[in-house]
Amino acid sequence: MSIAASLANNLKTGAVFKRTAVNNTSVSSVTSFAGVSAGALTLLATQTASSSAQLDFTSGIDSTYDSYIFHLNNMHLATDQAHVQFQADTGTNTNYNLTVTNTYFRANHNEDDSLATVSIDAARDQSQGTGFIQFMSAVTDENDSGSSGIIRIFGPSSTTSVKPFLGVCNCHHHNPGSDVSRNISIGGYFNTTTAITRFRFNSSSGNIDAGVIKLYGVS
Amino acid sequence: MGAITRTFANNITTAGVLLPGAFENASFNNVTSVQSGAVGTGAKTFIASATLSSDATVDFTSGIDSTYKTYIFYFINIHPATDDVIFSCQFDTGTNTNYNQTITSTFYAARHAESDSTNFGYITNRDQAQGTDFVKLNYDAGNANDEGVSGYLKLFDPSNGTFVTQFLARSSGNGYGGSGAQDSQVAGYINTPTAITRVRFKMSSGNIDSGKIVLYGMS
């Protein structure tokens, strides 16, 4: 009877619950609010490199989102002049050798101001190749070097279309004469109509010494 | 009816507070908003914003720390008070207010006039080579109502105490004198391993007449 009286005190006219009827414990079983927006970007996974041969993202890429974004923060390689590169695969395959055609261009500006250019670098792109896609090129192993950037993949779960991607990054490239700020842009497509489910990031030589890669879904 | 009443009574404390068993996700299907911070809002978290009105400078002096790996500023409809100027930014550490960090950066742009002429290329007087000036974020902007600049600035891992801090920026707008569309791409590094904690925005001359800048953290 006393419980009923207490409950009655937590009801308004019209039998609507007052705020005193509910506390955090009351809703501890609630895991979602269907009508409340959860934001446009959802963090799906984080990989932290520490002398890592590669970083693989093998789950979370499916039909839930139309596009996915990787943020690469302060990628630092163990081997001088190596490249941060990536490839993708389908299903549970681990070959990471999908057919790719892509562009690659970069702006370079060095610290002594003797170099300031923007141009295509045909040596770093692919034409129906199956190699890893060169992204952050000629990253050096010194502490003031490294690179950060973004890769976006569109519609990876499509089974009728190829999978376009865009990437942009900036590298601190150690050069014997004068260090270089290098802004790299890539764009291309994985030439497959099979759904892409996984990505691998590695160094063209040696390990990834340090860095954090985060995967987001874009709703 | 009696059974429902008895079951309901089991979901009430002696103080008349509802227990978790009284609610499930469907109980809240009609809820379309909750108070800010009550639930996760996705990977992009709002940190601060500034609405500009005849401001000489705009400073973001808090909120940039190790909480997030990536920080994004969106600058929206930045309109200068003075004709033929450049929107720009600089950075500082700790509680310093000098905004003169050493920067090496690149700058290239695509331009397309309303008369259909086009330009694309590296622009050397918009970059820096170990300079301490403000980073130029657009090619030029006029103060006519149909001119101005919008875009974004991304800072990667600014709290890292070992590596330099990379940044990427891209802006769009109708240039000075109604010169047409400008797509300016800027990238570089702040050449210090000291954590970056603050950012200042200003025009190369005169005030920022109007506009908005919003800062987000990426979890």
Tab-separated table of C-alpha atoms in Angstrom:
chain	number	residue	atom	x	y	z
A	1	MET	CA	0.000	0.000	0.000
A	2	SER	CA	2.836	2.373	0.803
A	3	ILE	CA	4.447	1.562	-2.571
A	4	ALA	CA	1.215	2.339	-4.316
A	5	ALA	CA	1.003	5.647	-2.451
A	6	SER	CA	4.601	6.516	-3.397
A	7	LEU	CA	3.931	5.657	-6.999
A	8	ALA	CA	0.818	7.783	-6.972
A	9	ASN	CA	2.957	10.712	-5.883
A	10	ASN	CA	5.052	10.195	-9.018
A	11	LEU	CA	2.072	10.367	-11.335
A	12	LYS	CA	0.543	13.474	-12.776
A	13	THR	CA	-3.087	13.889	-13.679
A	14	GLY	CA	-3.562	11.861	-16.831
A	15	ALA	CA	-1.377	9.066	-15.416
A	16	VAL	CA	1.824	10.500	-16.913
A	17	PHE	CA	4.965	9.717	-14.936
A	18	LYS	CA	6.791	12.641	-13.331
A	19	ARG	CA	10.581	12.808	-13.579
A	20	THR	CA	10.821	11.608	-9.963
A	21	ALA	CA	9.478	8.250	-11.064
A	22	VAL	CA	12.559	7.534	-13.148
A	23	ASN	CA	16.292	7.617	-12.411
A	24	ASN	CA	19.384	6.267	-14.162
A	25	THR	CA	18.807	2.815	-12.689
A	26	SER	CA	15.320	2.797	-14.148
A	27	VAL	CA	16.664	3.028	-17.679
A	28	SER	CA	19.795	0.936	-17.231
A	29	SER	CA	18.286	-1.741	-19.478
A	30	VAL	CA	17.615	0.733	-22.285
A	31	THR	CA	20.276	0.537	-24.988
A	32	SER	CA	18.845	2.775	-27.699
A	33	PHE	CA	16.434	5.588	-28.362
A	34	ALA	CA	15.010	4.803	-31.766
A	35	GLY	CA	13.924	8.367	-32.458
A	36	VAL	CA	17.130	10.077	-31.303
A	37	SER	CA	19.838	10.758	-33.872
A	38	ALA	CA	23.184	9.236	-32.974
A	39	GLY	CA	25.206	11.566	-35.198
A	40	ALA	CA	26.515	11.158	-38.703
A	41	LEU	CA	29.860	9.512	-37.882
A	42	THR	CA	30.198	6.361	-35.831
A	43	LEU	CA	33.540	5.100	-34.570
A	44	LEU	CA	33.789	1.427	-35.512
A	45	ALA	CA	37.342	0.414	-34.675
A	46	THR	CA	40.749	1.710	-33.610
A	47	GLN	CA	44.112	0.114	-34.360
A	48	THR	CA	47.287	1.355	-32.683
A	49	ALA	CA	50.621	0.511	-34.245
A	50	SER	CA	53.613	-0.436	-32.145
A	51	SER	CA	56.305	-2.022	-34.291
A	52	SER	CA	53.468	-3.669	-36.237
A	53	ALA	CA	53.983	-5.511	-39.531
A	54	GLN	CA	50.441	-4.537	-40.567
A	55	LEU	CA	47.150	-3.252	-39.210
A	56	ASP	CA	44.062	-5.154	-40.397
A	57	PHE	CA	40.438	-4.061	-40.212
A	58	THR	CA	38.494	-7.293	-40.706
A	59	SER	CA	35.067	-6.431	-39.357
A	60	GLY	CA	32.618	-3.563	-39.338
A	61	ILE	CA	32.713	-2.898	-43.088
A	62	ASP	CA	29.368	-4.037	-44.447
A	63	SER	CA	26.066	-2.593	-45.655
A	64	THR	CA	25.396	-0.666	-42.454
A	65	TYR	CA	26.912	2.511	-43.892
A	66	ASP	CA	27.168	3.864	-47.425
A	67	SER	CA	30.697	5.093	-46.926
A	68	TYR	CA	33.539	4.555	-44.488
A	69	ILE	CA	36.402	6.832	-43.437
A	70	PHE	CA	39.825	5.912	-42.099
A	71	HIS	CA	41.720	8.545	-40.109
A	72	LEU	CA	45.469	7.876	-40.009
A	73	ASN	CA	47.151	9.811	-37.198
A	74	ASN	CA	50.897	10.357	-36.972
A	75	MET	CA	51.986	7.307	-38.925
A	76	HIS	CA	55.645	6.704	-38.254
A	77	LEU	CA	57.649	3.989	-39.998
A	78	ALA	CA	60.632	1.982	-38.817
A	79	THR	CA	62.341	2.076	-42.222
A	80	ASP	CA	63.572	5.247	-43.850
A	81	GLN	CA	61.917	6.265	-47.147
A	82	ALA	CA	59.238	3.580	-46.909
A	83	HIS	CA	55.565	4.165	-47.787
A	84	VAL	CA	52.334	3.738	-45.848
A	85	GLN	CA	50.158	1.709	-48.196
A	86	PHE	CA	46.909	-0.213	-48.141
A	87	GLN	CA	44.869	-2.850	-49.936
A	88	ALA	CA	41.462	-4.455	-49.475
A	89	ASP	CA	39.851	-7.856	-49.758
A	90	THR	CA	36.477	-9.551	-49.925
A	91	GLY	CA	34.722	-12.049	-47.673
A	92	THR	CA	37.203	-13.672	-45.317
A	93	ASN	CA	40.022	-13.675	-47.865
A	94	THR	CA	43.464	-12.547	-46.788
A	95	ASN	CA	45.209	-12.035	-50.122
A	96	TYR	CA	44.768	-8.244	-50.207
A	97	ASN	CA	45.331	-8.082	-53.940
A	98	LEU	CA	42.202	-6.577	-55.491
A	99	THR	CA	42.545	-4.966	-58.916
A	100	VAL	CA	42.994	-1.206	-58.623
A	101	THR	CA	43.239	1.766	-60.962
A	102	ASN	CA	44.070	5.063	-59.267
A	103	THR	CA	45.591	8.518	-59.614
A	104	TYR	CA	48.312	10.017	-57.476
A	105	PHE	CA	49.379	13.655	-57.338
A	106	ARG	CA	51.240	15.662	-54.786
A	107	ALA	CA	52.326	19.164	-53.861
A	108	ASN	CA	55.863	19.517	-52.491
A	109	HIS	CA	57.383	22.430	-50.613
A	110	ASN	CA	60.678	22.215	-48.808
A	111	GLU	CA	61.910	24.133	-45.810
A	112	ASP	CA	64.529	26.152	-47.732
A	113	ASP	CA	61.860	27.231	-50.244
A	114	SER	CA	63.782	25.889	-53.244
A	115	LEU	CA	61.028	23.458	-54.261
A	116	ALA	CA	57.353	24.327	-54.720
A	117	THR	CA	55.421	22.147	-57.158
A	118	VAL	CA	52.222	20.239	-57.720
A	119	SER	CA	52.191	17.364	-60.198
A	120	ILE	CA	51.069	13.846	-61.000
A	121	ASP	CA	53.540	11.159	-59.952
A	122	ALA	CA	52.927	8.319	-62.399
A	123	ALA	CA	55.454	6.091	-60.675
A	124	ARG	CA	53.198	5.765	-57.654
A	125	ASP	CA	49.794	5.023	-59.213
A	126	GLN	CA	48.336	1.771	-60.535
A	127	SER	CA	46.581	0.765	-63.777
A	128	GLN	CA	44.674	-2.442	-63.146
A	129	GLY	CA	47.373	-3.404	-60.694
A	130	THR	CA	46.984	-5.679	-57.702
A	131	GLY	CA	49.682	-4.212	-55.521
A	132	PHE	CA	49.248	-2.185	-52.381
A	133	ILE	CA	48.092	1.374	-53.001
A	134	GLN	CA	50.836	3.817	-52.174
A	135	PHE	CA	49.469	6.591	-49.997
A	136	MET	CA	51.959	8.260	-47.658
A	137	SER	CA	55.120	8.145	-49.718
A	138	ALA	CA	58.744	8.273	-48.591
A	139	VAL	CA	57.974	8.691	-44.923
A	140	THR	CA	61.133	8.756	-42.886
A	141	ASP	CA	62.035	7.224	-39.589
A	142	GLU	CA	63.021	10.341	-37.683
A	143	ASN	CA	60.909	11.731	-34.890
A	144	ASP	CA	60.060	14.922	-36.706
A	145	SER	CA	58.834	12.940	-39.707
A	146	GLY	CA	55.557	11.138	-40.143
A	147	SER	CA	52.233	11.586	-41.836
A	148	SER	CA	48.536	12.019	-41.138
A	149	GLY	CA	45.569	11.815	-43.470
A	150	ILE	CA	42.194	10.447	-44.444
A	151	ILE	CA	40.902	7.707	-46.772
A	152	ARG	CA	37.256	7.431	-47.749
A	153	ILE	CA	35.733	4.329	-49.379
A	154	PHE	CA	32.324	4.583	-51.041
A	155	GLY	CA	29.730	1.818	-51.148
A	156	PRO	CA	32.026	-1.089	-50.248
A	157	SER	CA	29.138	-3.512	-49.821
A	158	SER	CA	27.757	-2.976	-53.323
A	159	THR	CA	27.561	-6.138	-55.410
A	160	THR	CA	26.864	-4.288	-58.666
A	161	SER	CA	29.361	-1.408	-58.678
A	162	VAL	CA	33.098	-0.962	-58.366
A	163	LYS	CA	34.317	0.709	-55.151
A	164	PRO	CA	35.668	4.274	-55.503
A	165	PHE	CA	38.006	5.730	-52.906
A	166	LEU	CA	39.611	9.101	-52.155
A	167	GLY	CA	42.581	9.865	-49.949
A	168	VAL	CA	44.464	12.951	-48.838
A	169	CYS	CA	47.388	13.246	-46.451
A	170	ASN	CA	50.300	15.422	-45.473
A	171	CYS	CA	53.784	14.042	-44.902
A	172	HIS	CA	56.844	15.467	-43.255
A	173	HIS	CA	59.455	14.016	-45.578
A	174	HIS	CA	63.054	14.094	-44.415
A	175	ASN	CA	65.302	15.197	-47.262
A	176	PRO	CA	69.104	15.453	-46.921
A	177	GLY	CA	69.086	18.979	-48.333
A	178	SER	CA	65.919	20.326	-46.836
A	179	ASP	CA	62.889	18.635	-45.304
A	180	VAL	CA	59.703	18.658	-47.368
A	181	SER	CA	56.020	19.162	-46.636
A	182	ARG	CA	54.233	16.842	-49.045
A	183	ASN	CA	50.474	17.011	-49.638
A	184	ILE	CA	49.351	13.826	-51.418
A	185	SER	CA	45.969	13.181	-53.032
A	186	ILE	CA	44.861	9.835	-54.413
A	187	GLY	CA	41.648	8.733	-56.049
A	188	GLY	CA	40.660	5.498	-57.713
A	189	TYR	CA	38.541	2.390	-57.537
A	190	PHE	CA	38.744	-1.249	-56.574
A	191	ASN	CA	37.669	-2.887	-59.816
A	192	THR	CA	35.414	-5.528	-58.348
A	193	THR	CA	31.676	-5.870	-57.935
A	194	THR	CA	32.133	-8.173	-54.954
A	195	ALA	CA	31.547	-6.554	-51.567
A	196	ILE	CA	34.743	-5.356	-49.876
A	197	THR	CA	34.879	-6.324	-46.231
A	198	ARG	CA	38.430	-5.751	-45.024
A	199	PHE	CA	41.453	-3.496	-45.302
A	200	ARG	CA	45.131	-3.928	-44.556
A	201	PHE	CA	47.602	-1.102	-43.890
A	202	ASN	CA	51.334	-1.732	-43.887
A	203	SER	CA	54.714	-0.273	-44.697
A	204	SER	CA	56.402	-0.928	-48.020
A	205	SER	CA	59.437	-1.978	-45.965
A	206	GLY	CA	59.704	-2.898	-42.316
A	207	ASN	CA	57.213	-2.214	-39.573
A	208	ILE	CA	54.833	0.589	-38.715
A	209	ASP	CA	56.652	1.995	-35.728
A	210	ALA	CA	53.787	4.091	-34.351
A	211	GLY	CA	50.455	5.590	-35.329
A	212	VAL	CA	46.734	5.252	-34.784
A	213	ILE	CA	44.155	4.380	-37.444
A	214	LYS	CA	40.468	4.860	-36.719
A	215	LEU	CA	37.592	3.551	-38.824
A	216	TYR	CA	34.287	5.442	-38.963
A	217	GLY	CA	30.978	4.672	-40.611
A	218	VAL	CA	29.198	7.593	-42.260
A	219	SER	CA	25.420	7.524	-41.963
B	1	MET	CA	-5.725	-7.339	-14.964
B	2	GLY	CA	-4.756	-8.448	-11.508
B	3	ALA	CA	-1.715	-10.254	-12.869
B	4	ILE	CA	-0.574	-7.102	-14.709
B	5	THR	CA	-0.938	-5.045	-11.554
B	6	ARG	CA	1.105	-7.548	-9.576
B	7	THR	CA	3.808	-7.621	-12.249
B	8	PHE	CA	3.902	-3.854	-12.371
B	9	ALA	CA	4.267	-3.700	-8.589
B	10	ASN	CA	7.416	-5.782	-8.913
B	11	ASN	CA	8.887	-2.995	-11.071
B	12	ILE	CA	8.497	-0.284	-8.412
B	13	THR	CA	10.729	0.478	-5.446
B	14	THR	CA	9.271	1.319	-2.064
B	15	ALA	CA	9.934	4.968	-2.919
B	16	GLY	CA	7.742	4.664	-5.991
B	17	VAL	CA	10.671	4.780	-8.420
B	18	LEU	CA	10.430	2.588	-11.485
B	19	LEU	CA	12.955	-0.227	-11.849
B	20	PRO	CA	14.693	-1.313	-15.085
B	21	GLY	CA	12.116	-4.019	-15.664
B	22	ALA	CA	9.496	-1.329	-16.232
B	23	PHE	CA	11.174	-0.121	-19.413
B	24	GLU	CA	12.520	-1.533	-22.632
B	25	ASN	CA	13.763	0.124	-25.811
B	26	ALA	CA	10.252	0.235	-27.259
B	27	SER	CA	9.095	2.272	-24.269
B	28	PHE	CA	11.045	5.187	-25.713
B	29	ASN	CA	10.182	4.878	-29.392
B	30	ASN	CA	8.278	8.150	-29.208
B	31	VAL	CA	11.255	10.002	-27.686
B	32	THR	CA	12.925	12.144	-30.376
B	33	SER	CA	15.346	14.231	-28.324
B	34	VAL	CA	17.212	14.088	-25.040
B	35	GLN	CA	19.298	16.643	-23.196
B	36	SER	CA	22.750	17.365	-24.598
B	37	GLY	CA	25.266	14.864	-23.280
B	38	ALA	CA	22.636	12.387	-22.135
B	39	VAL	CA	23.524	9.926	-24.884
B	40	GLY	CA	26.428	9.483	-27.240
B	41	THR	CA	26.082	11.648	-30.327
B	42	GLY	CA	28.428	9.793	-32.636
B	43	ALA	CA	32.103	10.087	-33.272
B	44	LYS	CA	32.172	13.809	-33.993
B	45	THR	CA	31.777	15.792	-30.780
B	46	PHE	CA	31.003	19.483	-30.733
B	47	ILE	CA	33.545	21.406	-28.645
B	48	ALA	CA	33.078	25.101	-29.301
B	49	SER	CA	31.825	27.636	-31.800
B	50	ALA	CA	32.313	31.325	-32.457
B	51	THR	CA	29.920	33.571	-34.291
B	52	LEU	CA	31.840	36.464	-35.793
B	53	SER	CA	30.815	40.084	-36.023
B	54	SER	CA	33.497	42.669	-36.824
B	55	ASP	CA	36.179	40.639	-35.024
B	56	ALA	CA	39.897	41.265	-35.560
B	57	THR	CA	40.812	37.777	-34.359
B	58	VAL	CA	39.062	34.647	-33.176
B	59	ASP	CA	40.873	32.430	-30.681
B	60	PHE	CA	40.125	28.856	-29.652
B	61	THR	CA	42.097	28.511	-26.429
B	62	SER	CA	40.568	25.445	-24.815
B	63	GLY	CA	39.301	22.051	-25.816
B	64	ILE	CA	42.353	21.042	-27.870
B	65	ASP	CA	44.158	18.380	-25.871
B	66	SER	CA	44.642	14.614	-25.796
B	67	THR	CA	40.919	13.855	-25.591
B	68	TYR	CA	40.682	13.389	-29.368
B	69	LYS	CA	43.159	12.348	-32.033
B	70	THR	CA	41.739	14.620	-34.723
B	71	TYR	CA	40.201	18.072	-34.450
B	72	ILE	CA	38.171	19.707	-37.207
B	73	PHE	CA	37.344	23.371	-37.615
B	74	TYR	CA	34.593	24.249	-40.068
B	75	PHE	CA	34.645	27.886	-41.136
B	76	ILE	CA	31.358	28.919	-42.644
B	77	ASN	CA	30.615	31.970	-44.765
B	78	ILE	CA	33.595	33.952	-43.569
B	79	HIS	CA	33.085	37.446	-44.903
B	80	PRO	CA	35.860	40.050	-44.620
B	81	ALA	CA	35.385	43.717	-43.894
B	82	THR	CA	38.262	44.630	-46.229
B	83	ASP	CA	38.496	43.925	-49.933
B	84	ASP	CA	41.122	41.552	-51.373
B	85	VAL	CA	42.273	39.769	-48.225
B	86	ILE	CA	43.121	36.231	-47.138
B	87	PHE	CA	41.587	34.186	-44.326
B	88	SER	CA	44.340	32.651	-42.203
B	89	CYS	CA	45.232	30.813	-39.016
B	90	GLN	CA	48.157	30.188	-36.661
B	91	PHE	CA	48.817	27.963	-33.673
B	92	ASP	CA	50.381	28.088	-30.246
B	93	THR	CA	51.374	25.902	-27.328
B	94	GLY	CA	50.508	25.929	-23.625
B	95	THR	CA	49.022	29.290	-22.668
B	96	ASN	CA	51.210	31.255	-25.064
B	97	THR	CA	49.633	33.961	-27.195
B	98	ASN	CA	52.326	34.602	-29.792
B	99	TYR	CA	50.737	32.499	-32.538
B	100	ASN	CA	54.000	32.195	-34.437
B	101	GLN	CA	54.784	28.473	-34.694
B	102	THR	CA	57.228	27.386	-37.397
B	103	ILE	CA	55.398	25.968	-40.411
B	104	THR	CA	56.254	24.418	-43.757
B	105	SER	CA	53.229	24.098	-46.006
B	106	THR	CA	51.976	23.668	-49.561
B	107	PHE	CA	49.235	25.561	-51.358
B	108	TYR	CA	47.601	24.791	-54.669
B	109	ALA	CA	44.295	25.844	-56.107
B	110	ALA	CA	41.860	25.362	-58.922
B	111	ARG	CA	40.057	28.489	-60.090
B	112	HIS	CA	37.185	28.854	-62.527
B	113	ALA	CA	35.865	32.280	-63.455
B	114	GLU	CA	32.276	32.990	-64.254
B	115	SER	CA	33.562	33.946	-67.702
B	116	ASP	CA	34.745	30.303	-68.019
B	117	SER	CA	38.528	30.861	-67.796
B	118	THR	CA	40.387	28.368	-65.586
B	119	ASN	CA	43.644	28.084	-63.623
B	120	PHE	CA	45.222	25.248	-61.709
B	121	GLY	CA	48.590	25.077	-60.051
B	122	TYR	CA	50.926	25.590	-57.156
B	123	ILE	CA	50.879	29.134	-55.733
B	124	THR	CA	54.190	29.989	-54.128
B	125	ASN	CA	53.177	33.180	-52.374
B	126	ARG	CA	50.545	31.352	-50.352
B	127	ASP	CA	52.819	28.705	-48.821
B	128	GLN	CA	55.476	28.821	-46.081
B	129	ALA	CA	58.995	27.407	-45.752
B	130	GLN	CA	59.848	27.319	-42.063
B	131	GLY	CA	57.877	30.514	-41.715
B	132	THR	CA	56.068	31.836	-38.672
B	133	ASP	CA	53.356	33.744	-40.514
B	134	PHE	CA	49.705	32.865	-40.464
B	135	VAL	CA	48.710	29.955	-42.717
B	136	LYS	CA	46.772	31.217	-45.726
B	137	LEU	CA	43.576	29.216	-46.087
B	138	ASN	CA	42.244	30.679	-49.347
B	139	TYR	CA	43.582	32.389	-52.452
B	140	ASP	CA	41.768	35.696	-51.965
B	141	ALA	CA	38.427	37.044	-50.803
B	142	GLY	CA	36.540	40.237	-51.393
B	143	ASN	CA	34.038	42.046	-49.236
B	144	ALA	CA	31.125	42.094	-51.668
B	145	ASN	CA	28.094	40.214	-50.504
B	146	ASP	CA	28.579	37.456	-53.052
B	147	GLU	CA	32.192	36.880	-51.949
B	148	GLY	CA	33.735	35.111	-48.977
B	149	VAL	CA	35.175	31.757	-48.005
B	150	SER	CA	34.069	28.504	-46.363
B	151	GLY	CA	35.947	25.316	-45.642
B	152	TYR	CA	37.640	23.146	-43.051
B	153	LEU	CA	40.912	22.780	-41.172
B	154	LYS	CA	41.912	19.399	-39.718
B	155	LEU	CA	44.586	19.010	-37.060
B	156	PHE	CA	46.003	15.535	-36.510
B	157	ASP	CA	47.152	14.417	-33.084
B	158	PRO	CA	48.015	17.937	-31.852
B	159	SER	CA	48.762	16.756	-28.310
B	160	ASN	CA	51.507	14.362	-29.429
B	161	GLY	CA	54.682	15.257	-27.545
B	162	THR	CA	57.044	13.389	-29.870
B	163	PHE	CA	56.090	14.081	-33.487
B	164	VAL	CA	55.231	17.237	-35.371
B	165	THR	CA	51.563	18.088	-35.981
B	166	GLN	CA	50.182	17.701	-39.500
B	167	PHE	CA	47.265	19.715	-40.832
B	168	LEU	CA	45.029	19.650	-43.903
B	169	ALA	CA	42.726	22.424	-45.060
B	170	ARG	CA	40.467	23.034	-48.013
B	171	SER	CA	38.374	26.071	-48.781
B	172	SER	CA	35.907	27.198	-51.384
B	173	GLY	CA	34.447	30.548	-52.255
B	174	ASN	CA	33.887	33.267	-54.782
B	175	GLY	CA	37.180	35.163	-54.971
B	176	TYR	CA	38.068	38.836	-54.816
B	177	GLY	CA	36.437	40.966	-57.502
B	178	GLY	CA	33.948	38.231	-58.300
B	179	SER	CA	36.806	36.233	-59.817
B	180	GLY	CA	34.827	33.031	-59.568
B	181	ALA	CA	35.079	29.698	-57.853
B	182	GLN	CA	38.254	28.927	-55.925
B	183	ASP	CA	39.124	25.500	-54.532
B	184	SER	CA	42.211	26.024	-52.358
B	185	GLN	CA	44.041	23.049	-50.848
B	186	VAL	CA	46.511	23.671	-48.050
B	187	ALA	CA	48.585	21.190	-46.078
B	188	GLY	CA	51.649	21.232	-43.920
B	189	TYR	CA	53.159	20.613	-40.537
B	190	ILE	CA	53.664	22.659	-37.414
B	191	ASN	CA	57.324	21.982	-36.844
B	192	THR	CA	57.349	21.430	-33.096
B	193	PRO	CA	56.958	18.308	-30.989
B	194	THR	CA	55.326	20.429	-28.278
B	195	ALA	CA	51.589	19.917	-27.931
B	196	ILE	CA	49.468	22.417	-29.839
B	197	THR	CA	46.695	23.775	-27.621
B	198	ARG	CA	45.262	26.828	-29.343
B	199	VAL	CA	44.383	28.261	-32.729
B	200	ARG	CA	43.834	31.831	-33.890
B	201	PHE	CA	41.968	32.872	-37.045
B	202	LYS	CA	42.105	36.289	-38.680
B	203	MET	CA	42.055	38.076	-42.028
B	204	SER	CA	45.317	39.262	-43.583
B	205	SER	CA	43.964	42.799	-43.158
B	206	GLY	CA	40.937	44.231	-41.404
B	207	ASN	CA	38.217	42.519	-39.447
B	208	ILE	CA	36.158	39.446	-40.056
B	209	ASP	CA	32.838	41.034	-40.820
B	210	SER	CA	30.728	37.937	-40.252
B	211	GLY	CA	30.827	34.168	-40.262
B	212	LYS	CA	30.955	31.189	-37.957
B	213	ILE	CA	33.695	28.778	-36.908
B	214	VAL	CA	32.865	25.480	-35.234
B	215	LEU	CA	35.336	23.096	-33.567
B	216	TYR	CA	34.734	19.348	-33.292
B	217	GLY	CA	36.736	16.493	-31.797
B	218	MET	CA	36.839	13.084	-33.486
B	219	SER	CA	36.681	10.200	-30.996
